[in-house]
Coordinates of C-alpha atoms in Angstrom, one line a residue:
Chain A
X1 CA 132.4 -138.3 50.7
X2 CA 134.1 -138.4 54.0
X3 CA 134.1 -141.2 56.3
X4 CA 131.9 -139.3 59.3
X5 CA 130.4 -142.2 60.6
X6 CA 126.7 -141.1 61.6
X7 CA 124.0 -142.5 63.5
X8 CA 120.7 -142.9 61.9
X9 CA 117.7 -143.9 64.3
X10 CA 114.9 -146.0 62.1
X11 CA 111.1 -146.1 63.3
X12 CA 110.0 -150.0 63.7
X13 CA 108.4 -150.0 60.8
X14 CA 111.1 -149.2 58.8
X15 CA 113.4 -151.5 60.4
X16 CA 112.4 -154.6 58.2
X17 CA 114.1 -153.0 55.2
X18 CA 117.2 -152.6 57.3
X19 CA 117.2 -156.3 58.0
X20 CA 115.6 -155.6 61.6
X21 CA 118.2 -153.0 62.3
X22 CA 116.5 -149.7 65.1
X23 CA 120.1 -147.8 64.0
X24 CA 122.0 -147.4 60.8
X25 CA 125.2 -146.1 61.2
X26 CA 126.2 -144.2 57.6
X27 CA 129.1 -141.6 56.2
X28 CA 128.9 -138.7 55.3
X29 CA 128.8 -134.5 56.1
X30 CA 125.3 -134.2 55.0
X31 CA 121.6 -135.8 55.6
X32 CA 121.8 -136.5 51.6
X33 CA 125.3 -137.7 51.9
X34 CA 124.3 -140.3 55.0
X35 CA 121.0 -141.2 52.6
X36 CA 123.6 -141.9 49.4
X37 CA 125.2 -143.9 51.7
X38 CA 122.4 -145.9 53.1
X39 CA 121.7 -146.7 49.4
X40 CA 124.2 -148.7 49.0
X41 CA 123.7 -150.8 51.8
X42 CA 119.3 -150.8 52.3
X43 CA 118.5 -149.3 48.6
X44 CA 114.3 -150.5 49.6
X45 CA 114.6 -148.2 53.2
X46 CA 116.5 -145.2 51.0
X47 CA 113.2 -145.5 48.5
X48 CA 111.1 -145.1 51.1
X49 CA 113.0 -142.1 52.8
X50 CA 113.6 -140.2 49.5
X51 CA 111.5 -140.3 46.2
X52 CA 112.8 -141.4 42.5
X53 CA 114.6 -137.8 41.9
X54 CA 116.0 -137.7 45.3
X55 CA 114.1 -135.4 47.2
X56 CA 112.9 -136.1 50.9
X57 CA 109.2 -137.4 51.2
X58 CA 107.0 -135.5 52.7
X59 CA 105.5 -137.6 54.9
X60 CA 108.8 -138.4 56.5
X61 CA 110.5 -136.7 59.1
X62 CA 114.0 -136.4 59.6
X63 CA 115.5 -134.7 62.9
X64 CA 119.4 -134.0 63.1
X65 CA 119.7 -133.3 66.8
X66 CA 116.4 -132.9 67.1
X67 CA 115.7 -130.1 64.4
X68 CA 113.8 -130.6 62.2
X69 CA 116.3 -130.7 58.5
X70 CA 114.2 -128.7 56.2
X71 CA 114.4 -126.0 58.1
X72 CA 118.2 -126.7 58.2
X73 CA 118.9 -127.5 54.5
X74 CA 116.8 -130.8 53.7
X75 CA 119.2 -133.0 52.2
X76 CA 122.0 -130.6 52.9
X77 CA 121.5 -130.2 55.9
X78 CA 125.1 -130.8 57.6
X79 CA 125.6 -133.6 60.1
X80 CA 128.7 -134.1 62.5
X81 CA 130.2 -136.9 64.3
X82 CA 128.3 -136.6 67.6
X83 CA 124.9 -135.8 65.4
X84 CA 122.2 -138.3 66.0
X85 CA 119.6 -138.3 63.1
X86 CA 116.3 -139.6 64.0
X87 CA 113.8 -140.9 61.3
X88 CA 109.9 -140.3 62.0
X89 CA 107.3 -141.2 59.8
X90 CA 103.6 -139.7 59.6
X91 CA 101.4 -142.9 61.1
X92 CA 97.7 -142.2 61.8
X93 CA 96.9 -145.3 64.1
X94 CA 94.4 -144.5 67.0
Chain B
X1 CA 106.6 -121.2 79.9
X2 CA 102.5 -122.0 80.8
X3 CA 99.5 -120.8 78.5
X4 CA 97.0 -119.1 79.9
X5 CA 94.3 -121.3 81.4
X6 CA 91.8 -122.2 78.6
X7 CA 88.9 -122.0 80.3
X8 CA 87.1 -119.8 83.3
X9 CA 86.5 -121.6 86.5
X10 CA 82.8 -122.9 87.4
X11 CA 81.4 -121.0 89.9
X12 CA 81.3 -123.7 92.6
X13 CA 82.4 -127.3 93.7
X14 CA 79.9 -129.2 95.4
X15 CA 80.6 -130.9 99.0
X16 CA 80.4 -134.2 96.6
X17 CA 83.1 -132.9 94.5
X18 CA 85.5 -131.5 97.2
X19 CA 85.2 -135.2 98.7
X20 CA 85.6 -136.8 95.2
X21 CA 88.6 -134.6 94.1
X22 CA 90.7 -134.2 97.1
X23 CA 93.7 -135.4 95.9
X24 CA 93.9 -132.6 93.1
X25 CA 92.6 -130.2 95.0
X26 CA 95.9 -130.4 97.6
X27 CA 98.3 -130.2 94.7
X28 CA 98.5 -126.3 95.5
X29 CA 99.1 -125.8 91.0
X30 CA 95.7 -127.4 90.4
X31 CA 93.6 -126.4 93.9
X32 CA 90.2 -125.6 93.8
X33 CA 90.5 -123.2 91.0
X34 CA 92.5 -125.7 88.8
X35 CA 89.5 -128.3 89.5
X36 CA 86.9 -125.4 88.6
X37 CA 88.2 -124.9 85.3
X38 CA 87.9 -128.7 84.9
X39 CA 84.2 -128.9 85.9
X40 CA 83.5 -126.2 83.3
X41 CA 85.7 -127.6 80.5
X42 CA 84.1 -128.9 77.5
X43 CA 86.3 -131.5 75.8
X44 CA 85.8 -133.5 72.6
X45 CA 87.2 -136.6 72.3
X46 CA 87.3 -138.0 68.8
X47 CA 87.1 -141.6 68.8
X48 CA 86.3 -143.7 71.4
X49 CA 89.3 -146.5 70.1
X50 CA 92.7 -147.2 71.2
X51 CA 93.4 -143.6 72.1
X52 CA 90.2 -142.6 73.0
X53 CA 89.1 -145.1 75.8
X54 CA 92.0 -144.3 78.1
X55 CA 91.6 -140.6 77.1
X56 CA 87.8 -140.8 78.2
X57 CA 88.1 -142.5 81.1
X58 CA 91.1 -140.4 83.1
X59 CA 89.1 -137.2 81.7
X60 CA 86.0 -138.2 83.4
X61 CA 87.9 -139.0 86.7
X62 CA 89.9 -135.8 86.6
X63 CA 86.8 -134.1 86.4
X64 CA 86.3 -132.9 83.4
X65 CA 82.9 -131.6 83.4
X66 CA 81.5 -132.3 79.4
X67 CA 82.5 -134.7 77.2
X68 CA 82.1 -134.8 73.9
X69 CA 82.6 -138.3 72.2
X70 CA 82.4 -138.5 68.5
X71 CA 82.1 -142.6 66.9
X72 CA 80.0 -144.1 64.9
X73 CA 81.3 -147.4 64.7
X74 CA 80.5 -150.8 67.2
X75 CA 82.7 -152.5 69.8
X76 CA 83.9 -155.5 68.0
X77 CA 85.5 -158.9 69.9
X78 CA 89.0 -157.6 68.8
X79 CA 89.1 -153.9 69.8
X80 CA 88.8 -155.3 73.8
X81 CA 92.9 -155.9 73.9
X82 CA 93.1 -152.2 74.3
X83 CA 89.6 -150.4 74.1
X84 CA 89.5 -151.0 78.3
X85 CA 86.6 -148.3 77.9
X86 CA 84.3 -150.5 76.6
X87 CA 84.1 -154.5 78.0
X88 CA 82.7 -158.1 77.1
X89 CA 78.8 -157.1 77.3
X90 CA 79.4 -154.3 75.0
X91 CA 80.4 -156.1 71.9
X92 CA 78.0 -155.2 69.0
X93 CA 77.1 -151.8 71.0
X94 CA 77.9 -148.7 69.3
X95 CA 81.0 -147.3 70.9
X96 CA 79.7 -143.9 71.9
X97 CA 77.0 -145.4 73.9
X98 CA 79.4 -148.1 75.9
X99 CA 81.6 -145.3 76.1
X100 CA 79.1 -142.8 77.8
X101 CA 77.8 -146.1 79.9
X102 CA 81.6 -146.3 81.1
X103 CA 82.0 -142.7 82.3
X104 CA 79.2 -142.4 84.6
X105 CA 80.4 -145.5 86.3
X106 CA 83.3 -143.4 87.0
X107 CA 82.2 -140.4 87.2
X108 CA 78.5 -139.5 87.3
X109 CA 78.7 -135.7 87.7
X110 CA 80.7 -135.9 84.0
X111 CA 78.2 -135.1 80.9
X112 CA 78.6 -136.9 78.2
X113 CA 77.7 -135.5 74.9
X114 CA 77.2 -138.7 72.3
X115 CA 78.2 -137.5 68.3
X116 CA 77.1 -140.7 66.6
X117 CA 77.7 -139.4 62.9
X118 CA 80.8 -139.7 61.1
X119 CA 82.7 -136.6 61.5
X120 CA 82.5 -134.6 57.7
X121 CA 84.0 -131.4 56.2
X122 CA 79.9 -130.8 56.7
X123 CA 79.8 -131.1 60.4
X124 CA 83.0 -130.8 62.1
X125 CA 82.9 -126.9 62.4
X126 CA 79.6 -127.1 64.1
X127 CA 80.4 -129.9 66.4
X128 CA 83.9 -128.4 67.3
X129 CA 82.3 -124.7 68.1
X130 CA 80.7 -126.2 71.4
X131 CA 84.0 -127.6 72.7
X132 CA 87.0 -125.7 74.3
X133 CA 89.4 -128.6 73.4
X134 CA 89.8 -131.2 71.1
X135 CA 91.7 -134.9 72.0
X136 CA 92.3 -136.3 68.0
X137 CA 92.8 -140.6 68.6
X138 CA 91.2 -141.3 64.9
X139 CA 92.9 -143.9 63.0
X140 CA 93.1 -142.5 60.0
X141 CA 94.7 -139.6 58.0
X142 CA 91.4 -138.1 56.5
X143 CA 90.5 -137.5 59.8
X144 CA 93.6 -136.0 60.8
X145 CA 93.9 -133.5 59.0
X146 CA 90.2 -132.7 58.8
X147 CA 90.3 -132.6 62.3
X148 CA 93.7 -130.0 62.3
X149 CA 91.8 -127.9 59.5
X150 CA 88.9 -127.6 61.7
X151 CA 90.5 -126.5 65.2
X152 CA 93.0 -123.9 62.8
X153 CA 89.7 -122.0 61.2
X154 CA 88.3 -122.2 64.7
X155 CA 91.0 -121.1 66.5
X156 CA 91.1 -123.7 69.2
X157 CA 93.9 -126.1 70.7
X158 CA 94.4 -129.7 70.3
X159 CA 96.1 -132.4 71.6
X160 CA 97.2 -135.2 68.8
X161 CA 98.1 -138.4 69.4
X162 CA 99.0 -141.6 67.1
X163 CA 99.8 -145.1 67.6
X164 CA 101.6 -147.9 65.6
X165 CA 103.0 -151.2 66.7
X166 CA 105.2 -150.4 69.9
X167 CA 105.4 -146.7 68.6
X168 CA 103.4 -143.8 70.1
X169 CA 103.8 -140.0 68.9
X170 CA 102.3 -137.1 70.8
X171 CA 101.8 -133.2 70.5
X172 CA 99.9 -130.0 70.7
X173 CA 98.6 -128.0 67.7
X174 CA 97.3 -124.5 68.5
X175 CA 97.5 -122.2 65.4
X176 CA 96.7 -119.3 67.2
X177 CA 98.5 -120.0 70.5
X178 CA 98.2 -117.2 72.4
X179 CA 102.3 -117.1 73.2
X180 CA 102.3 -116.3 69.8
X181 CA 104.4 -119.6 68.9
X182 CA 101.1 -121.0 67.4
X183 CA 101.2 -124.3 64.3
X184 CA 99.6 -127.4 63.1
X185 CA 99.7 -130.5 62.3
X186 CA 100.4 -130.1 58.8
X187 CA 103.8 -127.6 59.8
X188 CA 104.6 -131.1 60.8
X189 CA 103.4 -133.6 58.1
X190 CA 102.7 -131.6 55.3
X191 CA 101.0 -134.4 53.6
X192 CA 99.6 -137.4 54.0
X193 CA 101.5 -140.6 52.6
X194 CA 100.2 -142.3 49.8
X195 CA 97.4 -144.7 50.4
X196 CA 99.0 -148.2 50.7
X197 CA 102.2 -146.5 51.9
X198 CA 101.9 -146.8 55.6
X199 CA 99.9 -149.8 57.7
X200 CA 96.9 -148.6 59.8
X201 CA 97.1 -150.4 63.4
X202 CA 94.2 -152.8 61.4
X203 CA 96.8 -153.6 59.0
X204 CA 99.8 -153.4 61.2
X205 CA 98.3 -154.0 64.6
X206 CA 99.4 -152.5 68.2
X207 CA 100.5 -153.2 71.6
X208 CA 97.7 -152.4 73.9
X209 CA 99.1 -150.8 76.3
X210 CA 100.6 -148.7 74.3
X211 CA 97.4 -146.4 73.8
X212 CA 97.2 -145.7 77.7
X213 CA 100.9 -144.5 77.2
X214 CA 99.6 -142.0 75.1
X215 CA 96.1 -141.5 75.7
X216 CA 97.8 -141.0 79.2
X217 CA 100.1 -138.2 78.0
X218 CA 97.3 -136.6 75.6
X219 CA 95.1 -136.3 78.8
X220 CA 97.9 -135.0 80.8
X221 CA 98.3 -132.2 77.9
X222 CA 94.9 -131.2 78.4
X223 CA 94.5 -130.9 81.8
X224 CA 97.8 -128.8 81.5
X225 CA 95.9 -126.3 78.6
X226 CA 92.4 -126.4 80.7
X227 CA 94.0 -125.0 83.9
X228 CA 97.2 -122.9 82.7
X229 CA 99.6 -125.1 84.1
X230 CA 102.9 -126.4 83.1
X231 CA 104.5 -126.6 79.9
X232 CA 102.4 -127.5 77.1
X233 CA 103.8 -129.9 74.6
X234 CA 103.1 -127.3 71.4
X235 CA 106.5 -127.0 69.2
X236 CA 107.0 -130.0 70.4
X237 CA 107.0 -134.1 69.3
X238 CA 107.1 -136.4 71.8
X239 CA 108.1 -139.8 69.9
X240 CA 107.8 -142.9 71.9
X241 CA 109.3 -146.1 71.7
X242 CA 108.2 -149.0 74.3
X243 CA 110.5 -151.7 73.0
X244 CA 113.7 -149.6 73.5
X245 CA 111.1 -147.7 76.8
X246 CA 112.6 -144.6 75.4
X247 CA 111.1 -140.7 75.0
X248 CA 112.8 -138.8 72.6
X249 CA 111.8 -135.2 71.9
X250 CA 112.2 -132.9 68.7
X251 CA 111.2 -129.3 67.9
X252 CA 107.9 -128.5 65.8
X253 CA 108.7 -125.1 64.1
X254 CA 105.7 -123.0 62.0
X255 CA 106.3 -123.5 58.3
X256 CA 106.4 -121.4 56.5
X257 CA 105.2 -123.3 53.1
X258 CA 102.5 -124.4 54.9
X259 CA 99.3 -122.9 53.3
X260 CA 97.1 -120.8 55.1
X261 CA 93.8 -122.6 55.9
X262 CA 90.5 -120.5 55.1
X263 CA 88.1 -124.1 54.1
X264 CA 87.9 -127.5 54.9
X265 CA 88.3 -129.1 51.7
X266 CA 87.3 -133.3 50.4
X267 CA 89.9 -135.2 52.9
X268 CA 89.3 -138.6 51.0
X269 CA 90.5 -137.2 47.9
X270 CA 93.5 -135.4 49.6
X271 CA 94.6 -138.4 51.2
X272 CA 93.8 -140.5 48.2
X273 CA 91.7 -142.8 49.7
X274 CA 89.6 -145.1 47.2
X275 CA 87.0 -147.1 47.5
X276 CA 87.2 -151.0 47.1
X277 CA 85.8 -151.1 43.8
X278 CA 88.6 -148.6 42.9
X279 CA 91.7 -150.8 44.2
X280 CA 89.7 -154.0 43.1
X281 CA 90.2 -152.2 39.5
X282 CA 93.8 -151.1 40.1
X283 CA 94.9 -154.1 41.1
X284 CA 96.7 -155.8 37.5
X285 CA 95.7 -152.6 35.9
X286 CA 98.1 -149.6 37.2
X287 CA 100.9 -148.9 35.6
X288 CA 104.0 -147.0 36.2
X289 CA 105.6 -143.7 35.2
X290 CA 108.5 -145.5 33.6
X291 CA 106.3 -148.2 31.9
X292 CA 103.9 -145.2 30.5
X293 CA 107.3 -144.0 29.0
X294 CA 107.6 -147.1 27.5
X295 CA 104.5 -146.7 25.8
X296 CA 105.4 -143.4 24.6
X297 CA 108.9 -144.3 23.5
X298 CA 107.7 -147.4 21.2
X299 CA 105.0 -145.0 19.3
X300 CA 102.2 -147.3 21.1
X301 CA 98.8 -146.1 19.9
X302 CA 97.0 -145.5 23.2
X303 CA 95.1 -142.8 24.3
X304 CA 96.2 -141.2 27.7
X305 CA 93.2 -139.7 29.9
X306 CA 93.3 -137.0 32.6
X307 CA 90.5 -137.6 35.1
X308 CA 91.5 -134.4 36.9
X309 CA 89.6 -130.9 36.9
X310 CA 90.2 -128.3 34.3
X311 CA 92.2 -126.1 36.7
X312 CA 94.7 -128.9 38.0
X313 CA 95.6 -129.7 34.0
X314 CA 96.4 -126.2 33.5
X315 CA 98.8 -126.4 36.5
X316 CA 100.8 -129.2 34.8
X317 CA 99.8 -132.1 32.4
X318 CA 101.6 -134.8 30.8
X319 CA 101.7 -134.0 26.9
X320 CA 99.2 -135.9 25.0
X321 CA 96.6 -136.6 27.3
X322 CA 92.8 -135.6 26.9
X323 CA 91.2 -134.2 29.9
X324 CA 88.1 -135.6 30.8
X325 CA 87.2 -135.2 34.7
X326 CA 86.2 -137.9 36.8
X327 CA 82.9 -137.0 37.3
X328 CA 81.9 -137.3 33.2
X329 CA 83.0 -140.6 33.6
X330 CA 81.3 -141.9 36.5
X331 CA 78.1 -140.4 35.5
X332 CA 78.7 -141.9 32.2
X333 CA 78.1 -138.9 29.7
X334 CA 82.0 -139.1 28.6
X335 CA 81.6 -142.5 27.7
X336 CA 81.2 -142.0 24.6
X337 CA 84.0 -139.7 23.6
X338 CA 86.4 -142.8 24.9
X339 CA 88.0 -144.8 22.0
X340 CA 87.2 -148.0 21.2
X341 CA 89.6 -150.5 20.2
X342 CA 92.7 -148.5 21.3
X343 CA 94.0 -149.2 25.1
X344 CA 93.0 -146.2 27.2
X345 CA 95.1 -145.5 30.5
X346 CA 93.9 -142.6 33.1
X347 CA 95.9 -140.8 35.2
X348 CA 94.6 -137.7 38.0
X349 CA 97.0 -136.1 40.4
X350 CA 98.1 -138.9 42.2
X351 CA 96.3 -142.5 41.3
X352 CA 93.1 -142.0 43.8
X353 CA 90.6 -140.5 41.3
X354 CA 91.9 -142.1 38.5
X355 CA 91.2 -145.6 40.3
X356 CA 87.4 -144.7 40.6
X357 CA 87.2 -144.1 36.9
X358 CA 89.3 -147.4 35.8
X359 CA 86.4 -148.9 38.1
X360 CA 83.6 -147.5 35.6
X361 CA 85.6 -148.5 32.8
X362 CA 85.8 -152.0 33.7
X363 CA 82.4 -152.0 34.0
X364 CA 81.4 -150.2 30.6
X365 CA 83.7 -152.9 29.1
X366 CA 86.6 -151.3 28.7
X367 CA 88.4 -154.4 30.2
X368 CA 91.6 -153.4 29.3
X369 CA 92.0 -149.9 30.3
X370 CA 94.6 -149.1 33.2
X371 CA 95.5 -146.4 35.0
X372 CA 98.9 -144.6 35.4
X373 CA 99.9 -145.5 40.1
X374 CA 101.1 -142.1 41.2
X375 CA 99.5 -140.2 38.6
X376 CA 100.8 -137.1 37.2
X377 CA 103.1 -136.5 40.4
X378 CA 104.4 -139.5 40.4
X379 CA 105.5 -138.3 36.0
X380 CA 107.2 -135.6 37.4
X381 CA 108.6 -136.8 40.4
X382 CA 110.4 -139.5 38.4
X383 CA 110.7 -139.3 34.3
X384 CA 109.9 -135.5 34.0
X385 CA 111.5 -133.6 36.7
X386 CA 111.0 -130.2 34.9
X387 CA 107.1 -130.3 35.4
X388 CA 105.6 -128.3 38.6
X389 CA 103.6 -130.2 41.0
X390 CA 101.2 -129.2 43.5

């Protein structure tokens, strides 16, 4: 893994498992690679992002300059320094 | 680039309404004809909550000329902190009334249509068919998505909106969009999360104003679709954060593993949701994928039930277990083929339906059956990748 340092923009109610933390900042050339990354630092957020055998929840939205990464890849999908990835979540409150 | 408007203009406005509307009708994009096609638009507004009340009450001034309101609950002491539709005297009054009791105090040539059932896979296609446009503020994922099945078979537009904590998201879903760039919700949330997984604003509360943030933006989507002007939000997310007081905007693109939607289908069991009895059952009773490897692993004698439907364990199944289905057991005719003296554990597709039939179990005295959280998807997902799921 190379040391691209990447933004990663958390909905609130994510932030308490990145100890309160709206932005992540992670390495990496891909989504998966930041997400490896994040592990190691906020293993509870990565849980929540991907499931047990690494794939992306469903429920859980991932932008990479605002498109949308399974249509780019998923977890491949390749991220560069100036890439902002934005994390939102399904939430059904009315 | 615009839609074309949604609906046809009335054939009049009264002097009352020319005096009423004036300031729309000298915006030369909405003008008389924009505020026509208002007085004839039919507009259903599901829930009359946080999203709702705003919703209701800036379609009734802008002249919206039906609308629909769908609740069936009452205005309790704690929905007033963002509810502004409904007020002090209203607590213990169904919503839909207070609601309808609201809008002709401020607008009285507005009809309001009251929908006092809960909305069903039963009834949602009839009510929908006598609307043009649909405003979804529900507070719940069931809903959503039976609401987005609906408007797809139907054909018709709606404007989505959700709340949480200081975070508002809004969009427009329009299968068959007439630009031809047509989706749904689900091309953006496939599925719903796990029950449990994600707070309701009950759980997790909300700012208040944050509904008239969106409820503001979902009414200024509709007018937009009624009269033909603007740019509509379809294929597009507007995420909303009022802490950082920040709008950030991503694409929506059709997907395509989206299935195509021909029925409305049980939304409870989709979304997993259980019954109290059922979580009252689960809780100290549910046991992991990895810990039901355990059991296997140390030769435990147990005896490993699917609760699913004959179909679904032909799809995939976790080897050893007997299919019963759910229904057998609530009814209480499979009782009897159930062991005794051996530990039983369920599993269905995902650890909603089996949590219904640990309920039954604990009740027939089977006191120490449990049931496998995540159910055969969660199996897959973490001890035996090489299984399909569905």
């Amino acid at each position: 893994m190379t040391g691209m340092a990447v933004t990663v923009h958390l909905p609130s109610m994510l932030r308490e498992l990145a100890d309160g933390a709206a932005e992540v900042t992670a390495s990496g050339e891909t989504l998966g690679e930041l997400l490896d990354d994040i592990a190691t630092r906020h293993p509870t957020l990565e849980r929540r992002l991907r499931d047990e055998s690494g794939v992306l929840r469903r429920y859980v939205n991932f932008y990479v300059d605002g498109e949308e990464c399974r249509r780019i890849g998923g977890v491949r999908a390749p991220v560069g320094r100036s890439t902002e990835v934005m994390v939102i979540p399904s939430v059904a409150g009315g | 680039m615009s839609l074309p408007p949604l609906v046809e203009p009335a054939t009049e406005l009264t002097k009352e309404e020319v005096a009423r509307y004036s300031r729309h009708l000298i915006i030369p994009d909405v003008g008389v004809e924009g505020q026509k096609r208002l007085k004839n638009a039919k507009v259903l507004v599901i829930g009359a909550g946080g999203l709702g009340s705003p919703a209701l009450l800036y379609l009734a001034a802008a002249g919206v000329g039906t609308l629909g309101v769908i609740d069936f609950d009452v205005v309790d002491e704690s929905n007033l902190q963002r509810q502004i539709i409904h007020g002090q005297s209203d607590v213990g009054r169904p919503k839909s009334e207070s609601a309808k009791a609201s809008v002709a105090e401020v607008n009285p040539f507005v009809d309001v249509v009251l929908h006092t059932e809960q909305l069903t896979s039963d009834n949602a296609l009839d009510i929908f068919r006598g609307y043009d446009l649909i405003l979804d503020g529900t507070d719940n994922f069931a809903t959503r998505y039976l609401v987005n099945d609906a408007a797809v078979i139907l054909g018709m537009p709606y404007v989505w909106g959700s709340i949480f904590r200081f975070e508002g998201q809004v969009s427009v879903f329009w299968e068959d969009a007439p630009n031809g760039k047509g989706l749904n919700y689900r091309d953006l949330y496939p599925e719903p999360p796990p029950p449990g997984m994600v707070p309701s604003c009950a759980e997790g509360g909300v700012l208040g104003v944050l509904c008239a943030s969106i409820g503001s933006i979902m009414v200024n989507e509709a007018i937009k679709l009624i009269t033909g002007i603007g740019e509509p939000l379809l294929g597009r997310l507007i995420s909303y954060d009022a802490l950082e007081m920040r709008y950030r905007e991503v694409k929506i693109r059709k997907d395509p593993e989206t299935p195509t939607i021909t029925e409305l289908i049980d939304y409870d069991t989709f979304c997993g949701v259980v019954s109290a009895d059922a979580s009252d059952a689960a809780a100290g009773h549910t046991i992991t994928p990895a810990e039901l490897k355990g059991k296997f692993d140390a030769a435990e004698d147990f005896e490993l039930i699917d609760v699913r439907e004959p179909h679904e364990y032909d799809i995939v199944n976790i080897k050893g277990a007997k299919l019963i289905p759910k229904d057998r057991i609530l009814s209480g005719e499979a009782l009897a083929e159930l062991p005794q003296g051996k530990p039983i554990v369920l599993h269905c597709k995902t650890g909603g339906r089996s949590a219904e039939a640990l309920a039954a179990l604990h009740k027939a005295g089977f006191s120490d059956a449990t049931h496998l959280g995540g159910g055969v998807v969660g199996w897959a997902n973490e001890i035996d990748p090489s299984l399909p799921t569905y």
